Short mmCIF file of C-alpha atoms in Angstrom, two decimals:
data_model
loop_
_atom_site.label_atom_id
_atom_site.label_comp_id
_atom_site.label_asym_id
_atom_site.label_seq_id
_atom_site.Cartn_x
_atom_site.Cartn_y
_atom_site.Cartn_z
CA UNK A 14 33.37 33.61 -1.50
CA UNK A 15 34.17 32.00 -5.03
CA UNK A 16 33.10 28.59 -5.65
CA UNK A 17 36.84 27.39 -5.96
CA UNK A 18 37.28 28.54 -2.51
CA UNK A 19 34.98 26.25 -0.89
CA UNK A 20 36.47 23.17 0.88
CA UNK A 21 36.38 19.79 -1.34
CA UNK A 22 34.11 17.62 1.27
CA UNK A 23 31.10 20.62 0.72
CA UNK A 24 31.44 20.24 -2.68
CA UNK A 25 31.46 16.41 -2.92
CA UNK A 26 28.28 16.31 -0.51
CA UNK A 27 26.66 19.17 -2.71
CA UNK A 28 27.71 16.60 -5.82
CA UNK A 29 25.70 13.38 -4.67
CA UNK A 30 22.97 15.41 -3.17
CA UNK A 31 22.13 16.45 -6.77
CA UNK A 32 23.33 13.46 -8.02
CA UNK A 33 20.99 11.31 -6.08
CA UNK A 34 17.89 14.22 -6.37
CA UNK A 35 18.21 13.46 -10.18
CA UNK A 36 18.55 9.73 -9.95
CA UNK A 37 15.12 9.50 -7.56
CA UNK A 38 13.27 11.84 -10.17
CA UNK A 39 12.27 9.48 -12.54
CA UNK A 40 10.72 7.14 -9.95
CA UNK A 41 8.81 10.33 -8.09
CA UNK A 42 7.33 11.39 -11.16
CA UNK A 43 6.46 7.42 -11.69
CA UNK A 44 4.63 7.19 -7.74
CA UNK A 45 2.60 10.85 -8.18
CA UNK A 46 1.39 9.34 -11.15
CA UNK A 47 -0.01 6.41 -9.82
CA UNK A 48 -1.32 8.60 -6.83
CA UNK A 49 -2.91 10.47 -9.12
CA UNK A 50 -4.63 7.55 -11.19
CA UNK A 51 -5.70 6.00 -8.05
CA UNK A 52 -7.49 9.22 -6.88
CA UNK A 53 -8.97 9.27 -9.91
CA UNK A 54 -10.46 5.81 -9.95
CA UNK A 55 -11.57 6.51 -6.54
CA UNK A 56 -13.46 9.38 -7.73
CA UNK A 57 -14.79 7.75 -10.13
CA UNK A 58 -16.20 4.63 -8.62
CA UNK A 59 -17.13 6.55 -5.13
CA UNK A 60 -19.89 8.81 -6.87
CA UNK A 61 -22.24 5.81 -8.21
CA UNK A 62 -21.71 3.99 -4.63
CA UNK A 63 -22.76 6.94 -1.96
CA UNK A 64 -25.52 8.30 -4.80
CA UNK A 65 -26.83 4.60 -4.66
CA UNK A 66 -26.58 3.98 -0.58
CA UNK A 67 -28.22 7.38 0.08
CA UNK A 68 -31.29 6.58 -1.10
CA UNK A 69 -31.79 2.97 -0.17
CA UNK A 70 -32.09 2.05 2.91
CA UNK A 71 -29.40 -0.37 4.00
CA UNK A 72 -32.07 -2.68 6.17
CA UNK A 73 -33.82 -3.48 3.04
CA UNK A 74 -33.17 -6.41 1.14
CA UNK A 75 -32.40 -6.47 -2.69
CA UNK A 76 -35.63 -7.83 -4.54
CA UNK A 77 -35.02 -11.25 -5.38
CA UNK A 78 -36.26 -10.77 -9.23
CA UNK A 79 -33.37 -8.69 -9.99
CA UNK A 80 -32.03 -10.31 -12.95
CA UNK A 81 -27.87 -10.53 -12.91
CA UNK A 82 -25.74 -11.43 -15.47
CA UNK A 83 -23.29 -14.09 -15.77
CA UNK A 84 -20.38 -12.09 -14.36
CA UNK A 85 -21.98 -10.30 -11.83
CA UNK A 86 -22.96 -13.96 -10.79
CA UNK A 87 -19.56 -15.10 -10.72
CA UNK A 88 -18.82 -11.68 -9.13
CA UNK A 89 -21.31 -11.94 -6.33
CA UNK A 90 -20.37 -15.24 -5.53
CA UNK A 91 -17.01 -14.79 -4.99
CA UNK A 92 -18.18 -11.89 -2.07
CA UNK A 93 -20.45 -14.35 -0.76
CA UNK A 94 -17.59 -16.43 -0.29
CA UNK A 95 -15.27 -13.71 1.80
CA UNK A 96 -18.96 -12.40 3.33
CA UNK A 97 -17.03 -9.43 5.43
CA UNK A 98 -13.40 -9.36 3.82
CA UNK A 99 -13.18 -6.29 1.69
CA UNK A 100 -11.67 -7.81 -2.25
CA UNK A 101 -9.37 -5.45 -4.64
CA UNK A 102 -9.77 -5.57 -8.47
CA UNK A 103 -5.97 -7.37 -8.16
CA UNK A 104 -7.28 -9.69 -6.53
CA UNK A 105 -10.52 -10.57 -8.00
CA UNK A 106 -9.14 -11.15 -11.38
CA UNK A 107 -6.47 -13.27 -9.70
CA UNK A 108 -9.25 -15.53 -8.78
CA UNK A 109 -11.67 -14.99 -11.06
CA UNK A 110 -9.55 -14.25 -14.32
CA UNK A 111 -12.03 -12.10 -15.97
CA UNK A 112 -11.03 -9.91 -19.14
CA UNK A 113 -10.64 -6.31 -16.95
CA UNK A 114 -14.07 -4.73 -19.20
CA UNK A 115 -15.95 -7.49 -17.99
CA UNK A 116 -14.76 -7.17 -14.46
CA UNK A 117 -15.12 -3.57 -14.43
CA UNK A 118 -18.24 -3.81 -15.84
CA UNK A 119 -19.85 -6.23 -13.38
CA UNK A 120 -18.22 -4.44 -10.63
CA UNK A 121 -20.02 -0.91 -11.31
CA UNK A 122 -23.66 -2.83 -12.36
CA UNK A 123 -23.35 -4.39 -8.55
CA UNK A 124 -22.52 -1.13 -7.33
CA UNK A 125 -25.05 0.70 -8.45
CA UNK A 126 -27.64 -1.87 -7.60
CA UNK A 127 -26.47 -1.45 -3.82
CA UNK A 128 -25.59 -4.90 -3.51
CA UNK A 129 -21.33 -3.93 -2.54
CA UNK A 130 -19.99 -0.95 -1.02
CA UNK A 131 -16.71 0.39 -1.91
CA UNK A 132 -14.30 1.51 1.00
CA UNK A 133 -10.63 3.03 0.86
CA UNK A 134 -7.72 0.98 2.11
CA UNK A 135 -4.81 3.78 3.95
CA UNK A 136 -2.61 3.92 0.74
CA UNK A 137 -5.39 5.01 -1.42
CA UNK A 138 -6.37 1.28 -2.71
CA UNK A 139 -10.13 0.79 -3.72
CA UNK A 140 -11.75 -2.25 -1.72
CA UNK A 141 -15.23 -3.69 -2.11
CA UNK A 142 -17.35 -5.57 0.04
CA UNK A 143 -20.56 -7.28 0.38
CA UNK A 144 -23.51 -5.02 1.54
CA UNK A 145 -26.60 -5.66 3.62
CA UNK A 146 -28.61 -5.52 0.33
CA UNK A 147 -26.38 -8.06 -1.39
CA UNK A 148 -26.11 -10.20 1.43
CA UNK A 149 -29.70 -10.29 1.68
CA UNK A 150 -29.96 -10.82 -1.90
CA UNK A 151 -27.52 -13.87 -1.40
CA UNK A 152 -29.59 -15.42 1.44
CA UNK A 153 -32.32 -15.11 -1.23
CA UNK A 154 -31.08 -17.01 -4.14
CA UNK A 155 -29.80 -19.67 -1.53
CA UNK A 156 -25.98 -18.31 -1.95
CA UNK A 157 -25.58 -17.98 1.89
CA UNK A 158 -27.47 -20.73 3.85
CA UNK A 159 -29.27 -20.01 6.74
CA UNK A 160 -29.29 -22.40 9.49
CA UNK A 161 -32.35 -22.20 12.17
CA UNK A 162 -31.86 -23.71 15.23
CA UNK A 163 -35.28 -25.09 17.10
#
């Protein structure tokens, strides 16, 4: 059967299906891409995280000599204030408005001391948290009072 012979409403619906397959295109290749960045980033901050956790035991406080930085203060102390709410990157630099390097930067150095975890939000996002280390480490400097009652 020719092409010509085909009725006109098949045609028309064969028409906008392509028509609307190469309109979404663009914004598909745009999404994968993201997916694909996100995995990455994943990757990439998972491995220090789980190689850092494995061999510290999480019932053992952070040493309260470790020396921190300015940002990893600021850092810290913003977890300290959301002590069990998981924080984005988004929206610690909403807060904190650190140049991305510097956030980055204190972000990993905390991670690899074992004083936040990282966990995965279920559209790929990247969340960190306060660990037992750093909230240990937080009840040592005096960042997270303790109150004793007698």
């Amino acid at each position: 059967m020719p092409l010509s012979e085909l009725p006109q409403s098949i045609l028309f619906v064969v028409f906008l299906s392509l028509f609307l397959l190469i309109g979404i295109y663009p914004a598909w290749k745009r999404t994968l891409a993201r997916l694909r960045k996100l995995l990455q980033e994943a990757s990439n901050t998972e491995s220090p995280e789980e190689s850092f956790t494995t061999t510290e035991p999480a019932a053992t406080a952070a040493p309260p000599h470790l020396k921190l930085d300015d940002y990893e203060l600021l850092v810290l102390g913003r977890f300290v204030q959301q002590i069990g709410k998981p924080l984005s990157r988004k929206q610690l630099d909403a807060e904190l408005h650190l140049e991305r390097s510097d956030l980055n930067h204190a972000l990993e150095s905390l991670l690899k001391r074992g004083l936040l975890q990282v966990s995965m939000t279920s559209f790929f996002g990247i969340r960190f948290q306060l660990s037992a280390a750093g909230r240990a480490y937080g009840v040592a400097l005096g960042f997270i009072p303790q109150v004793h009652g007698n």
